[in-house]
Each structure stands twice: as C-alpha cells, then as structure tokens.
mmCIF file of C-alpha atoms in Angstrom:
data_model
loop_
_atom_site.group_PDB
_atom_site.id
_atom_site.type_symbol
_atom_site.label_atom_id
_atom_site.label_comp_id
_atom_site.label_asym_id
_atom_site.label_seq_id
_atom_site.Cartn_x
_atom_site.Cartn_y
_atom_site.Cartn_z
ATOM 1 C CA UNK A 1 10.905 -11.183 -14.270
ATOM 2 C CA UNK A 2 11.434 -14.667 -13.090
ATOM 3 C CA UNK A 3 9.205 -15.583 -9.602
ATOM 4 C CA UNK A 4 8.537 -19.073 -8.472
ATOM 5 C CA UNK A 5 6.632 -20.035 -4.804
ATOM 6 C CA UNK A 6 6.540 -23.094 -3.484
ATOM 7 C CA UNK A 7 4.565 -23.512 0.048
ATOM 8 C CA UNK A 8 5.237 -26.858 2.051
ATOM 9 C CA UNK A 9 5.279 -28.851 4.642
ATOM 10 C CA UNK A 10 9.078 -28.988 4.946
ATOM 11 C CA UNK A 11 11.770 -30.107 3.076
ATOM 12 C CA UNK A 12 13.600 -33.344 4.387
ATOM 13 C CA UNK A 13 16.585 -33.637 6.727
ATOM 14 C CA UNK A 14 18.003 -35.618 3.304
ATOM 15 C CA UNK A 15 16.847 -32.763 0.732
ATOM 16 C CA UNK A 16 18.474 -29.716 3.483
ATOM 17 C CA UNK A 17 21.717 -31.579 3.463
ATOM 18 C CA UNK A 18 22.543 -31.344 -0.587
ATOM 19 C CA UNK A 19 21.336 -28.044 -0.076
ATOM 20 C CA UNK A 20 23.596 -27.253 2.940
ATOM 21 C CA UNK A 21 26.328 -29.481 1.962
ATOM 22 C CA UNK A 22 29.367 -26.942 1.295
ATOM 23 C CA UNK A 23 28.485 -26.493 5.286
ATOM 24 C CA UNK A 24 29.115 -30.647 5.780
ATOM 25 C CA UNK A 25 32.131 -30.727 7.521
ATOM 26 C CA UNK A 26 31.191 -27.617 10.257
ATOM 27 C CA UNK A 27 30.160 -28.808 13.210
ATOM 28 C CA UNK A 28 26.869 -27.337 13.024
ATOM 29 C CA UNK A 29 25.843 -29.011 10.350
ATOM 30 C CA UNK A 30 23.856 -32.021 11.544
ATOM 31 C CA UNK A 31 22.004 -29.519 13.503
ATOM 32 C CA UNK A 32 21.067 -26.696 11.105
ATOM 33 C CA UNK A 33 19.658 -29.442 8.641
ATOM 34 C CA UNK A 34 17.445 -30.735 11.385
ATOM 35 C CA UNK A 35 16.135 -27.709 12.655
ATOM 36 C CA UNK A 36 15.586 -26.463 8.819
ATOM 37 C CA UNK A 37 13.584 -29.617 8.358
ATOM 38 C CA UNK A 38 11.719 -29.171 11.548
ATOM 39 C CA UNK A 39 8.528 -27.148 9.967
ATOM 40 C CA UNK A 40 6.910 -25.707 7.092
ATOM 41 C CA UNK A 41 8.748 -23.903 4.354
ATOM 42 C CA UNK A 42 8.612 -21.457 1.216
ATOM 43 C CA UNK A 43 10.788 -21.510 -1.285
ATOM 44 C CA UNK A 44 11.298 -18.514 -3.163
ATOM 45 C CA UNK A 45 12.958 -17.503 -6.080
ATOM 46 C CA UNK A 46 13.549 -13.628 -6.343
ATOM 47 C CA UNK A 47 15.053 -12.134 -10.002
ATOM 48 C CA UNK A 48 16.129 -8.787 -10.784
ATOM 49 C CA UNK A 49 19.155 -6.070 -10.474
ATOM 50 C CA UNK A 50 20.784 -6.568 -7.586
ATOM 51 C CA UNK A 51 19.181 -9.294 -6.179
ATOM 52 C CA UNK A 52 21.311 -11.505 -4.202
ATOM 53 C CA UNK A 53 22.469 -7.760 -2.742
ATOM 54 C CA UNK A 54 18.969 -6.271 -1.761
ATOM 55 C CA UNK A 55 17.447 -9.801 -0.283
ATOM 56 C CA UNK A 56 19.975 -10.159 1.876
ATOM 57 C CA UNK A 57 20.136 -6.270 3.076
ATOM 58 C CA UNK A 58 16.145 -7.547 3.666
ATOM 59 C CA UNK A 59 17.619 -10.734 5.581
ATOM 60 C CA UNK A 60 19.655 -8.738 7.774
ATOM 61 C CA UNK A 61 22.917 -9.943 9.153
ATOM 62 C CA UNK A 62 23.796 -13.850 10.101
ATOM 63 C CA UNK A 63 24.208 -12.560 13.901
ATOM 64 C CA UNK A 64 20.787 -11.848 14.994
ATOM 65 C CA UNK A 65 22.619 -9.453 16.763
ATOM 66 C CA UNK A 66 24.086 -7.656 14.500
ATOM 67 C CA UNK A 67 21.028 -7.092 12.261
ATOM 68 C CA UNK A 68 19.448 -3.757 11.942
ATOM 69 C CA UNK A 69 16.079 -2.990 13.339
ATOM 70 C CA UNK A 70 13.248 -3.845 10.334
ATOM 71 C CA UNK A 71 15.258 -6.259 8.467
ATOM 72 C CA UNK A 72 13.742 -10.095 8.974
ATOM 73 C CA UNK A 73 17.028 -11.265 11.389
ATOM 74 C CA UNK A 74 16.946 -8.447 13.125
ATOM 75 C CA UNK A 75 13.144 -8.642 13.968
ATOM 76 C CA UNK A 76 12.998 -12.067 14.200
ATOM 77 C CA UNK A 77 15.624 -13.856 15.414
ATOM 78 C CA UNK A 78 17.856 -13.795 18.314
ATOM 79 C CA UNK A 79 20.396 -17.334 17.913
ATOM 80 C CA UNK A 80 22.312 -17.819 15.068
ATOM 81 C CA UNK A 81 21.500 -21.665 15.125
ATOM 82 C CA UNK A 82 17.725 -20.621 14.690
ATOM 83 C CA UNK A 83 17.951 -17.774 11.479
ATOM 84 C CA UNK A 84 14.153 -18.554 10.511
ATOM 85 C CA UNK A 85 15.486 -17.684 6.464
ATOM 86 C CA UNK A 86 18.270 -18.299 4.342
ATOM 87 C CA UNK A 87 19.082 -16.543 1.077
ATOM 88 C CA UNK A 88 21.679 -17.224 -1.683
ATOM 89 C CA UNK A 89 24.990 -15.403 -0.823
ATOM 90 C CA UNK A 90 25.940 -15.098 -4.675
ATOM 91 C CA UNK A 91 24.281 -15.544 -8.168
ATOM 92 C CA UNK A 92 26.658 -18.744 -8.757
ATOM 93 C CA UNK A 93 24.781 -20.375 -5.040
ATOM 94 C CA UNK A 94 21.329 -19.169 -6.671
ATOM 95 C CA UNK A 95 21.366 -20.966 -9.824
ATOM 96 C CA UNK A 96 22.633 -24.115 -7.605
ATOM 97 C CA UNK A 97 19.844 -23.482 -4.849
ATOM 98 C CA UNK A 98 17.164 -22.863 -7.345
ATOM 99 C CA UNK A 99 17.918 -25.910 -9.525
ATOM 100 C CA UNK A 100 17.681 -28.120 -6.002
ATOM 101 C CA UNK A 101 14.248 -26.101 -4.904
ATOM 102 C CA UNK A 102 12.629 -26.265 -8.277
ATOM 103 C CA UNK A 103 11.773 -27.866 -11.825
ATOM 104 C CA UNK A 104 12.053 -25.344 -14.488
ATOM 105 C CA UNK A 105 8.614 -25.716 -15.426
ATOM 106 C CA UNK A 106 7.883 -24.487 -11.837
ATOM 107 C CA UNK A 107 10.081 -20.650 -12.917
ATOM 108 C CA UNK A 108 7.623 -18.221 -14.924
ATOM 109 C CA UNK A 109 8.764 -14.730 -16.459
ATOM 110 C CA UNK A 110 6.816 -12.002 -17.533
ATOM 111 C CA UNK A 111 7.825 -8.611 -18.224
ATOM 112 C CA UNK A 112 5.903 -5.991 -15.414
ATOM 113 C CA UNK A 113 3.506 -3.345 -17.175
ATOM 114 C CA UNK A 114 5.733 -0.889 -15.193
ATOM 115 C CA UNK A 115 9.074 -2.123 -15.826
ATOM 116 C CA UNK A 116 10.483 0.508 -18.158
ATOM 117 C CA UNK A 117 9.353 2.972 -15.108
ATOM 118 C CA UNK A 118 11.910 0.609 -12.979
ATOM 119 C CA UNK A 119 14.973 -0.817 -14.990
ATOM 120 C CA UNK A 120 17.025 1.433 -17.547
#
C-alpha cells in the first residue's frame, strides 16, 4: 500500500501551471491555475486495485450538475470552473502528477493487517 498526504497553505501558480500543462492551450487554463492556487490544498497519493476509477467515482463527474448525490462534486460543487477536487484520469497521469507533488522519500508503503481479507 502506498499513500502520502501533504497539507499545504497552497500551491504556487507556477506549480499548478506545471500540473495542468496538458491544458495550456485551453481558454480556461489561466483561470484554473489562478483558482487552484487561491487557497489551501491537500495532496494525496493512493494505491490499490482500480484506485483511479474508484477515486473518480467518489469525485463525481467533471460537470457538477452531472454528478450523483453523495459524490464530492455532486454535494459540494456547482460550476465546472470551481470544482474543489482534482483526480488523475489514468495511472500514467497519476504517476506524472505524483512525481510533481511528492519526493520519493515522502511516499510510504506498508501491508495492512487485513490485506489477505481484501485482496486475492
């Protein structure tokens, strides 16, 4: 199991420009980077079977109006430009993003005591 958690007073706009570099040609890019750097954040790294898909289900749809109740975006967001959560859309993206946010020594692996009851 690998997990890291960092609570920060906020990320710089320059750091978020690197994070969202794949969206640099989009008209909302500058506003997104400014918004995401406007307050505190918690960066996390999760590991597990199907974790990207599971995390995206918990987050809800990109468009909050399309999100189900009980999801983060369904319960706490109204407009796309003010989504309060970001999640990697693939393992490849996650690997790139984890490297951007965490140093290798900040990631910890361990075996849960109930692992044999959870995983085959």
